[in-house]
Amino acid sequence: MTRGLLIGVVVLLTGIAQSADLRLFFSVDDPIGTGHPGLPAPNGTTGAINVVAAPGNPLLSPTELQTQTLALAFGLDTTHRFHVWATGTLGEFDPHVWDGIALTFAIEGPATVVGAGMLNVTSPPSSRRWQSNSDFDARNGNVNFQGVVTAGVQLPAANDGWSNGSEAVYLGYLDVAGNGGASELYIQPGTSGVTRRNGNQQEDNVYFGWDGPEPNDFPPYWLPDARIVPEPGGAALLGLGAALAFGRRGGAIIRR
């Protein structure tokens, strides 16, 4: 092999190795297992859920890593808790650090966010996930995690007890009131976008829910990442939910 050709191959392989994928998705599974510290209440001013690292004590895995669709049941007039997670592409391990994650949680329909808490591992200092200048208050539908000089989101997950110990990292939750009508929930990039340490926004792909891939700088995001649907209808509704789940990639069905 000539020297020029060898250099070209090395450059090509380096370019491939530098790209990475991040997937952000909702789950309705309670992530706290037996013996794991519970989630403290969010700080009333900042919205941050400040926790201490719990090495060797992982969270429960969200079922969406396997099923890619939410199948739990809710009525329209109750409050639903949607947990927010980050993973690599379809659960693949990606040895990368995501040090900036700005998100907007959009709702189409009468549902509203009535409470929220975004998680930050704050102790010990070596495990601190996000900087104190991050915006954790998702009650207005926006968050901006900054981890430029802290741990950020690591994939494979760091052993801080606030991931499933491998490919899924817990970010926090939204409490959403149904308000009596069908609604669709979307995870979208915030103003600052999503960045990876030593990464390239033009090369990396960020997936929202289970649709995609969507390049990091390429809106809009067509498919809902969760749905709240009417309660009446019984078996007919279940059939509709199944059809929607398999007919529209990325649309997570929330039903009762």
Coordinates of C-alpha atoms in Angstrom, one line a residue:
M1 CA 0.0 0.0 0.0
T2 CA 1.4 3.4 -0.9
R3 CA 2.0 6.0 1.8
G4 CA -0.5 8.4 0.3
L5 CA -3.2 5.7 0.2
L6 CA -2.4 4.7 3.7
I7 CA -2.8 8.3 4.9
G8 CA -6.1 8.5 3.1
V9 CA -7.4 5.4 4.8
V10 CA -6.3 6.6 8.2
V11 CA -8.1 9.9 7.7
L12 CA -11.2 8.2 6.6
L13 CA -11.3 5.8 9.6
T14 CA -10.6 8.7 11.9
G15 CA -13.5 10.6 10.5
I16 CA -15.8 7.7 11.1
A17 CA -14.6 7.2 14.7
Q18 CA -15.2 10.8 15.5
S19 CA -19.0 10.7 14.9
A20 CA -21.4 9.7 17.6
D21 CA -25.1 9.3 18.3
L22 CA -27.2 10.3 21.3
R23 CA -30.8 9.3 21.9
L24 CA -33.2 11.1 24.3
F25 CA -36.5 9.5 25.1
F26 CA -39.3 9.3 27.6
S27 CA -40.2 6.4 29.9
V28 CA -43.0 5.9 32.4
D29 CA -41.1 3.3 34.4
D30 CA -40.2 4.2 38.0
P31 CA -36.4 3.9 37.9
I32 CA -36.0 3.5 41.6
G33 CA -35.4 -0.1 42.6
T34 CA -35.4 -1.8 46.0
G35 CA -32.5 -0.5 48.1
H36 CA -31.8 2.5 45.9
P37 CA -31.9 6.0 47.3
G38 CA -35.1 7.7 46.4
L39 CA -35.4 10.9 44.3
P40 CA -35.4 13.9 46.6
A41 CA -37.8 16.8 45.9
P42 CA -36.5 19.3 43.3
N43 CA -35.0 22.5 44.6
G44 CA -37.9 25.0 44.5
T45 CA -35.8 27.8 43.0
T46 CA -33.6 26.0 40.5
G47 CA -35.6 22.8 39.8
A48 CA -32.5 20.7 40.3
I49 CA -32.7 17.3 41.9
N50 CA -29.4 17.2 43.8
V51 CA -28.2 13.7 44.6
V52 CA -25.1 12.0 45.9
A53 CA -23.4 9.3 43.8
A54 CA -24.4 5.8 44.6
P55 CA -21.7 3.6 43.0
G56 CA -22.6 0.0 42.4
N57 CA -26.3 0.7 42.9
P58 CA -27.8 1.3 39.4
L59 CA -31.3 2.4 38.5
L60 CA -33.8 0.1 36.9
S61 CA -33.6 -0.1 33.1
P62 CA -36.5 1.6 31.2
T63 CA -38.4 -0.9 29.2
E64 CA -38.3 1.4 26.2
L65 CA -34.7 0.2 25.6
Q66 CA -36.2 -3.1 24.5
T67 CA -39.8 -2.2 23.3
Q68 CA -39.2 1.3 21.9
T69 CA -42.8 2.2 22.9
L70 CA -44.6 3.1 26.1
A71 CA -47.4 0.7 26.9
L72 CA -48.7 1.9 30.3
A73 CA -52.1 3.2 30.8
F74 CA -53.4 6.6 31.9
G75 CA -56.6 8.7 31.9
L76 CA -56.9 12.2 30.6
D77 CA -57.6 13.8 33.9
T78 CA -54.7 12.5 35.9
T79 CA -51.1 13.6 36.2
H80 CA -48.5 11.5 34.3
R81 CA -44.8 11.4 35.2
F82 CA -42.5 11.1 32.2
H83 CA -38.9 10.2 33.0
V84 CA -36.3 11.5 30.6
W85 CA -33.3 9.3 29.6
A86 CA -30.3 9.4 27.4
T87 CA -28.7 6.5 25.6
G88 CA -26.6 5.7 22.5
T89 CA -28.1 4.5 19.3
L90 CA -30.5 1.7 20.1
G91 CA -28.6 1.1 23.3
E92 CA -25.2 0.6 21.7
F93 CA -22.3 1.6 23.9
D94 CA -20.6 4.8 22.7
P95 CA -17.5 5.9 24.6
H96 CA -18.3 9.6 24.5
V97 CA -19.1 12.5 26.9
W98 CA -22.0 14.8 26.1
D99 CA -21.2 18.1 27.8
G100 CA -24.1 20.3 26.6
I101 CA -27.7 19.2 26.4
A102 CA -30.2 21.9 25.8
L103 CA -33.8 20.7 25.3
T104 CA -37.3 22.0 24.8
F105 CA -40.3 19.8 25.8
A106 CA -43.2 20.8 23.5
I107 CA -46.8 19.7 23.9
E108 CA -49.5 19.8 21.3
G109 CA -52.9 19.6 23.0
P110 CA -54.4 20.6 26.3
A111 CA -51.8 18.9 28.5
T112 CA -49.5 21.1 30.6
V113 CA -46.3 20.6 32.6
V114 CA -47.3 21.0 36.3
G115 CA -44.0 19.9 37.9
A116 CA -40.5 18.9 36.9
G117 CA -37.1 17.9 38.3
M118 CA -33.8 17.5 36.5
L119 CA -31.2 15.4 38.1
N120 CA -27.6 16.6 39.0
V121 CA -25.1 14.4 40.8
T122 CA -23.3 16.9 43.0
S123 CA -21.1 14.8 45.3
P124 CA -18.3 13.7 45.3
P125 CA -16.8 16.5 43.2
S126 CA -15.3 13.9 40.7
S127 CA -18.8 12.6 39.9
R128 CA -20.5 16.0 39.6
R129 CA -22.5 15.8 36.4
W130 CA -23.6 19.3 35.6
Q131 CA -22.2 22.8 36.4
S132 CA -24.1 25.1 38.7
N133 CA -24.9 27.5 35.8
S134 CA -27.1 24.9 34.2
D135 CA -30.8 25.6 33.8
F136 CA -32.6 22.7 35.5
D137 CA -36.0 24.4 35.7
A138 CA -38.1 22.5 33.1
R139 CA -41.4 23.9 34.4
N140 CA -41.3 26.3 31.5
G141 CA -40.5 23.5 29.0
N142 CA -36.8 24.2 28.7
V143 CA -33.6 22.9 30.2
N144 CA -29.9 23.5 29.5
F145 CA -27.4 21.1 31.0
Q146 CA -23.8 22.3 31.0
G147 CA -21.0 19.9 31.7
V148 CA -18.0 21.5 30.0
V149 CA -15.8 21.1 33.2
T150 CA -17.8 18.4 34.9
A151 CA -18.7 14.8 34.1
G152 CA -21.6 15.4 31.8
V153 CA -23.5 12.4 30.3
Q154 CA -21.0 9.6 29.7
L155 CA -21.8 6.6 27.5
P156 CA -21.1 3.9 28.6
A157 CA -22.6 5.3 31.7
A158 CA -20.5 6.4 34.6
N159 CA -20.7 4.3 37.8
D160 CA -22.6 7.0 39.8
G161 CA -25.7 5.1 40.6
W162 CA -28.0 7.4 38.5
S163 CA -28.0 5.3 35.3
N164 CA -28.9 1.7 34.6
G165 CA -25.1 1.0 34.9
S166 CA -24.5 0.6 31.2
E167 CA -26.3 2.3 28.3
A168 CA -29.1 4.5 29.8
V169 CA -28.5 7.7 31.8
Y170 CA -31.2 9.3 33.8
L171 CA -31.8 13.0 33.3
G172 CA -35.0 13.8 35.2
Y173 CA -38.7 13.9 34.9
L174 CA -41.8 15.9 33.8
D175 CA -45.1 15.8 35.6
V176 CA -47.8 16.4 32.9
A177 CA -51.5 17.0 33.6
G178 CA -53.8 15.6 30.8
N179 CA -56.4 18.3 31.3
G180 CA -59.2 16.2 29.7
G181 CA -57.9 15.9 26.1
A182 CA -55.6 14.0 23.8
S183 CA -52.0 15.5 23.6
E184 CA -48.7 14.7 22.0
L185 CA -45.3 15.3 23.7
Y186 CA -42.1 16.1 21.9
I187 CA -38.4 16.3 22.9
Q188 CA -36.7 18.9 20.8
P189 CA -33.3 20.7 20.9
G190 CA -33.1 23.9 22.8
T191 CA -31.4 27.1 21.7
S192 CA -27.9 25.9 22.5
G193 CA -28.3 22.5 20.9
V194 CA -26.6 19.3 22.0
T195 CA -22.8 19.1 22.1
R196 CA -20.2 16.4 22.7
R197 CA -16.8 16.9 24.2
N198 CA -14.3 17.0 21.3
G199 CA -17.2 16.3 19.0
N200 CA -18.6 17.9 15.8
Q201 CA -22.3 18.9 15.7
Q202 CA -22.3 18.4 11.9
E203 CA -21.1 14.8 12.2
D204 CA -23.0 13.7 15.3
N205 CA -26.7 12.6 15.2
V206 CA -29.2 13.3 18.0
Y207 CA -32.3 11.1 18.1
F208 CA -35.5 12.3 19.8
G209 CA -37.6 9.4 20.9
W210 CA -37.4 6.4 18.6
D211 CA -37.6 8.2 15.2
G212 CA -34.5 9.3 13.3
P213 CA -31.8 9.6 12.7
E214 CA -32.1 13.4 12.9
P215 CA -28.9 15.4 12.4
N216 CA -28.2 17.6 15.4
D217 CA -28.9 20.8 13.4
F218 CA -31.8 19.6 11.3
P219 CA -35.4 20.4 12.5
P220 CA -38.3 19.8 12.4
Y221 CA -39.1 16.7 14.5
W222 CA -42.3 15.3 13.1
L223 CA -43.1 12.3 15.3
P224 CA -44.4 12.6 18.9
D225 CA -42.2 11.0 21.6
A226 CA -45.2 10.3 23.8
R227 CA -49.0 10.5 23.5
I228 CA -51.8 10.9 26.0
V229 CA -55.0 9.5 24.4
P230 CA -58.7 9.4 25.4
E231 CA -59.6 6.8 28.1
P232 CA -63.0 5.6 26.7
G233 CA -63.1 2.8 24.2
G234 CA -61.6 -0.1 26.0
A235 CA -60.5 -2.8 23.7
A236 CA -61.0 -0.6 20.6
L237 CA -58.5 1.9 22.1
L238 CA -56.0 -0.8 22.8
G239 CA -56.2 -1.9 19.2
L240 CA -55.7 1.7 18.0
G241 CA -52.8 2.1 20.3
A242 CA -51.1 -1.0 18.9
A243 CA -51.6 0.2 15.4
L244 CA -50.2 3.6 16.1
A245 CA -47.2 2.1 18.0
F246 CA -46.2 -0.1 15.1
G247 CA -47.3 2.2 12.3
R248 CA -45.5 5.4 13.3
R249 CA -41.9 4.9 14.5
G250 CA -41.1 7.1 17.5
G251 CA -44.7 7.7 18.6
A252 CA -44.9 6.3 22.2
I253 CA -48.4 5.4 23.2
I254 CA -49.7 6.5 26.6
R255 CA -53.0 5.0 27.3
R256 CA -55.3 3.6 30.0

